Coordinates of C-alpha atoms in Angstrom, one line a residue:
M99 CA 71.3 12.8 102.0
Q100 CA 71.6 16.0 103.5
K101 CA 75.1 17.2 104.8
L102 CA 75.4 18.2 108.2
I103 CA 76.3 21.8 108.7
P104 CA 79.5 22.6 111.1
G105 CA 78.6 24.3 114.5
A106 CA 80.5 27.4 113.6
A107 CA 79.0 27.5 110.1
L108 CA 75.5 26.9 111.8
G109 CA 75.7 29.8 114.3
V110 CA 76.7 32.0 111.5
A111 CA 73.6 31.0 109.6
L112 CA 71.4 31.1 112.7
C113 CA 72.8 34.6 113.3
A114 CA 72.3 35.6 109.8
V115 CA 68.7 34.4 109.8
S116 CA 67.9 35.9 113.0
T117 CA 69.0 39.2 111.7
A118 CA 66.6 39.0 108.7
L119 CA 63.9 38.2 110.8
Y120 CA 64.1 40.9 113.2
A121 CA 64.9 43.3 110.3
Q122 CA 61.3 42.0 108.6
S123 CA 59.5 41.7 111.8
S124 CA 56.6 44.3 112.6
N125 CA 57.5 44.3 116.1
I126 CA 61.4 44.9 116.0
D127 CA 63.5 44.3 119.4
T128 CA 67.0 44.5 118.5
L129 CA 67.6 44.6 122.1
E130 CA 66.6 40.9 122.1
K131 CA 68.8 40.2 119.1
I132 CA 71.5 42.1 120.5
R133 CA 71.1 39.9 124.1
Q134 CA 71.3 36.7 121.9
T135 CA 74.1 37.4 119.7
R136 CA 76.1 39.4 122.2
T137 CA 77.0 41.5 119.5
I138 CA 75.8 45.1 118.2
T139 CA 76.4 46.7 114.6
I140 CA 77.2 50.3 114.3
G141 CA 77.0 51.6 110.6
N142 CA 79.6 54.2 110.0
R143 CA 80.9 56.7 107.2
E144 CA 84.2 56.4 105.7
A145 CA 84.6 60.1 105.4
A146 CA 82.1 62.3 107.2
R147 CA 84.7 64.3 109.3
P148 CA 84.6 65.0 112.2
F149 CA 81.5 63.1 112.9
S150 CA 82.1 59.5 111.5
F151 CA 85.3 58.6 109.5
L152 CA 88.2 56.1 109.3
N153 CA 91.5 57.0 111.0
E154 CA 94.8 56.1 109.8
Q155 CA 94.4 52.5 111.3
K156 CA 91.2 52.5 109.3
Q157 CA 89.2 52.1 112.5
P158 CA 86.0 53.8 112.9
V159 CA 86.2 57.3 115.0
G160 CA 84.6 60.7 115.4
Y161 CA 81.9 62.6 117.5
S162 CA 78.9 60.5 116.4
I163 CA 80.7 57.4 117.2
D164 CA 81.7 58.5 120.4
L165 CA 77.9 59.3 121.1
C166 CA 76.9 55.8 119.7
L167 CA 79.8 54.0 121.9
K168 CA 77.9 55.8 125.1
A169 CA 74.7 54.3 124.0
V170 CA 76.5 50.8 123.5
D171 CA 77.7 51.5 127.3
Q172 CA 74.4 52.0 128.3
I173 CA 73.1 48.8 126.8
K174 CA 75.8 46.9 128.2
K175 CA 74.7 48.0 131.5
D176 CA 70.9 47.5 131.2
L177 CA 71.4 44.3 129.6
K178 CA 74.1 43.2 132.1
L179 CA 76.3 42.1 128.8
P180 CA 79.9 43.7 129.9
D181 CA 81.6 41.5 126.9
L182 CA 79.2 43.0 124.3
K183 CA 80.9 43.0 121.2
V184 CA 80.8 46.3 118.6
Q185 CA 80.9 45.6 115.0
Y186 CA 81.4 48.3 112.3
V187 CA 79.9 48.2 108.7
T188 CA 81.0 51.2 106.6
V189 CA 78.0 52.7 104.6
S190 CA 77.4 55.4 102.0
G191 CA 74.9 58.2 102.2
A192 CA 72.9 56.1 99.7
E193 CA 73.2 52.8 101.4
R194 CA 72.6 53.9 105.2
I195 CA 68.6 53.6 105.3
P196 CA 68.6 50.6 103.1
K197 CA 71.4 48.8 105.6
L198 CA 69.4 49.9 108.5
L199 CA 66.3 48.3 107.0
D200 CA 67.7 45.0 105.8
G201 CA 69.2 44.4 109.3
S202 CA 72.9 44.6 108.3
I203 CA 73.4 47.6 111.1
D204 CA 71.4 48.1 114.2
L205 CA 72.5 52.1 114.5
E206 CA 73.7 54.3 112.2
C207 CA 76.2 56.7 113.5
G208 CA 77.1 59.1 111.1
S209 CA 76.2 62.9 109.9
T210 CA 72.3 61.9 109.1
T211 CA 69.6 64.7 109.1
N212 CA 66.2 64.1 111.0
T213 CA 63.7 64.9 108.4
K214 CA 60.1 64.4 107.9
A215 CA 60.4 62.2 105.0
R216 CA 63.2 59.7 106.6
Q217 CA 60.9 59.6 109.7
E218 CA 58.2 57.8 107.5
K219 CA 61.1 55.0 107.1
V220 CA 63.2 55.2 110.3
E221 CA 63.4 56.2 113.9
F222 CA 65.8 59.2 114.9
S223 CA 67.5 59.7 118.8
Y224 CA 67.5 63.3 120.0
T225 CA 69.2 65.8 118.0
I226 CA 73.0 65.5 118.6
F227 CA 74.1 68.3 116.0
V228 CA 72.6 71.0 114.0
A229 CA 74.3 72.1 110.8
G230 CA 73.0 74.1 107.7
M231 CA 73.8 73.7 104.1
K232 CA 75.9 76.1 102.1
L233 CA 77.6 75.9 98.9
L234 CA 81.4 75.3 98.4
T235 CA 83.1 76.8 95.5
R236 CA 86.4 78.0 94.3
T237 CA 87.5 81.1 95.4
N238 CA 87.9 82.5 92.0
S239 CA 84.4 80.8 90.2
G240 CA 82.2 84.0 90.5
V241 CA 79.5 81.8 92.3
A242 CA 78.1 83.8 95.3
S243 CA 74.6 81.8 96.1
H244 CA 72.5 79.4 94.6
T245 CA 70.8 81.8 92.3
S246 CA 74.2 82.2 90.6
L247 CA 74.2 78.5 89.5
A248 CA 72.1 78.8 86.3
G249 CA 73.8 77.1 83.0
K250 CA 76.3 75.6 85.7
P251 CA 77.3 72.0 86.8
V252 CA 76.8 71.4 90.3
A253 CA 78.0 68.4 92.2
L254 CA 75.8 66.3 94.6
S255 CA 76.4 63.6 96.7
K256 CA 74.1 60.7 96.5
G257 CA 71.3 60.0 99.1
T258 CA 71.6 63.2 100.7
T259 CA 69.3 66.3 101.8
S260 CA 71.3 68.8 99.5
E261 CA 70.5 66.0 96.4
K262 CA 66.8 66.5 97.3
L263 CA 66.8 70.1 97.7
F264 CA 68.7 71.1 94.5
T265 CA 66.9 68.5 92.4
Q266 CA 63.6 70.7 93.4
L267 CA 65.5 73.8 92.8
R268 CA 66.2 72.4 89.2
D269 CA 62.9 71.2 88.4
S270 CA 61.2 74.4 89.3
E271 CA 63.6 77.3 89.7
I272 CA 66.9 76.9 88.1
S273 CA 65.9 74.8 85.3
T274 CA 69.3 75.0 83.3
M275 CA 71.5 74.2 86.3
K276 CA 73.4 71.0 85.7
L277 CA 73.2 68.2 88.4
M278 CA 75.9 65.5 88.7
Q279 CA 75.6 62.7 91.3
F280 CA 78.8 61.5 93.0
P281 CA 78.7 58.4 95.2
N282 CA 80.4 60.4 98.1
N283 CA 81.7 63.9 99.3
V284 CA 85.1 63.0 98.5
D285 CA 84.4 62.4 94.9
A286 CA 82.2 65.5 95.1
I287 CA 85.0 67.8 96.1
K288 CA 87.4 66.1 93.8
A289 CA 85.1 67.4 91.0
L290 CA 85.1 70.7 92.5
E291 CA 88.8 70.6 92.6
S292 CA 89.2 69.5 89.0
G293 CA 86.8 72.3 87.6
T294 CA 84.2 69.7 86.3
V295 CA 81.9 71.3 88.5
A296 CA 81.2 75.0 89.7
A297 CA 79.7 74.2 93.3
F298 CA 79.1 71.6 95.8
P299 CA 76.3 72.1 98.0
Q300 CA 76.2 70.3 101.4
D301 CA 76.1 70.8 105.4
D302 CA 78.4 73.7 106.2
V303 CA 80.3 71.6 109.1
L304 CA 81.2 68.5 106.4
L305 CA 82.3 70.8 104.2
S306 CA 84.5 72.3 107.1
G307 CA 85.8 68.9 107.7
L308 CA 86.7 67.9 104.5
L309 CA 88.6 71.2 104.0
S310 CA 90.3 70.9 107.4
T311 CA 92.7 68.0 105.9
R312 CA 93.7 69.8 102.5
P313 CA 96.5 71.8 102.4
D314 CA 95.1 74.0 99.6
A315 CA 91.9 75.2 101.9
S316 CA 92.5 78.6 100.7
R317 CA 91.4 78.0 97.4
Y318 CA 87.8 77.5 98.4
T319 CA 85.1 79.5 100.0
L320 CA 81.6 78.7 101.3
V321 CA 79.1 81.2 100.1
G322 CA 75.6 82.1 100.1
D323 CA 73.0 82.1 103.0
Y324 CA 72.2 79.2 104.7
L325 CA 69.7 76.8 102.8
S326 CA 68.4 74.4 105.5
V327 CA 68.5 73.9 109.1
E328 CA 69.9 70.2 109.4
P329 CA 69.4 68.4 112.9
Y330 CA 71.9 65.2 112.9
A331 CA 70.6 62.3 115.0
I332 CA 71.6 58.6 115.4
M333 CA 69.0 56.5 113.2
M334 CA 67.5 53.3 114.1
R335 CA 64.7 51.1 112.7
K336 CA 61.2 52.3 112.9
G337 CA 59.2 50.5 115.6
D338 CA 62.5 49.7 117.4
E339 CA 61.0 51.3 120.8
R340 CA 63.4 49.7 123.3
L341 CA 66.9 50.4 121.4
Q342 CA 65.6 53.8 120.8
A343 CA 64.8 54.2 124.5
E344 CA 68.2 53.1 125.2
V345 CA 70.0 55.5 123.0
D346 CA 68.1 58.9 124.3
K347 CA 68.7 57.4 127.7
A348 CA 72.3 57.8 127.0
L349 CA 72.1 61.0 125.3
K350 CA 70.1 62.6 128.0
Q351 CA 72.6 61.6 130.9
I352 CA 75.5 63.0 128.8
Y353 CA 73.8 66.3 128.1
A354 CA 72.6 66.7 131.6
S355 CA 76.2 65.9 133.3
G356 CA 78.0 68.3 130.8
E357 CA 79.8 65.5 129.4
I358 CA 78.9 66.5 126.2
N359 CA 81.2 69.3 126.0
G360 CA 84.3 67.4 126.2
I361 CA 82.9 65.2 123.5
Y362 CA 82.6 68.0 121.5
E363 CA 86.0 69.8 122.2
R364 CA 87.7 66.7 121.1
W365 CA 86.2 66.7 117.9
F366 CA 85.5 70.4 116.9
N367 CA 88.4 72.2 118.6
T368 CA 91.3 70.8 117.0
D369 CA 94.7 72.1 115.2
T370 CA 92.9 72.2 111.7
L371 CA 89.0 72.9 113.1
K372 CA 87.9 75.5 115.1
L373 CA 84.2 75.3 115.4
P374 CA 82.5 76.7 118.6
M375 CA 79.1 75.2 119.7
S376 CA 76.3 76.8 118.0
R377 CA 73.4 78.4 119.9
L378 CA 70.9 75.9 118.3
L379 CA 73.1 72.8 119.5
R380 CA 73.1 74.3 122.7
D381 CA 69.5 74.6 122.8
S382 CA 69.3 71.1 121.7
I383 CA 71.4 70.2 124.7
M384 CA 69.3 71.8 127.5
R385 CA 66.0 70.8 125.7
P386 CA 66.4 67.6 124.0
S387 CA 64.5 67.3 121.0
K388 CA 63.5 65.5 117.6
E389 CA 62.4 68.2 115.3
P390 CA 63.2 67.4 111.6
G391 CA 65.2 69.7 109.3
I392 CA 63.6 72.4 107.3
A393 CA 64.7 73.9 104.0
R394 CA 65.0 77.8 104.4
V395 CA 64.2 78.2 100.7
L396 CA 60.3 79.0 100.9
G397 CA 58.2 76.0 99.3
Y398 CA 61.0 73.4 99.3
S399 CA 61.7 70.2 101.9
L400 CA 64.5 68.0 102.9

């Protein structure tokens, strides 16, 4: 005889089944799932400062989190769900797309670059930031650019555009470069600190964010030309058109009203980080777009 499932357990089971079905459906409608469950799940990063990171209370905060919460406010208003709950799931760079595709999260709010390759799997919001890839190295390393890396070990954060670009460079131009993969940016910079690697390529703003919390920041320097242009965006499941419309609607209102300036200042003009808004980001705010990132090294892709 089958055992009866208690009400609470049944609710959890139905919610899990609902999430899985929406993730697998060819006609995805996350808004309907949100309406039914009265919950939206945000994928956050642990240490992508100042975009998405855990504060001292282990709560997700940051520039991208603030923008996602503005989108949540828009959804609350349009679905007439003032009691909509927000849940967080911390994801790594390698996990963020799989977690989105399997329904574990509804929005990914971190430091994810919109690329043509990723567009085949997911949808992106309007651009929320524009970064560029550079090399972080120790000031006494002798590394001046990516062309200095022949025969040297290089740290790569798993699942990032830097991993893809430097794999291409290794396979075609700098065959003696030794690529070492790390699960996240924090472990990669630890390898640089210990001397295990000579350089760590990553988006300039993320590197600046990492250094902003370190008392020994003067021991490190960003070198070389920009190797990419990386427009960050909020990530959603492909085909999730109604959710995408809500997120874009919220962003357009924030941009048009000028509210974005205060949000930007909160995270990029602090005691430890001073980063004026770039011309590329100002252009993206004035004319919202979804243009993918590009590699500035001829013949390569992100």
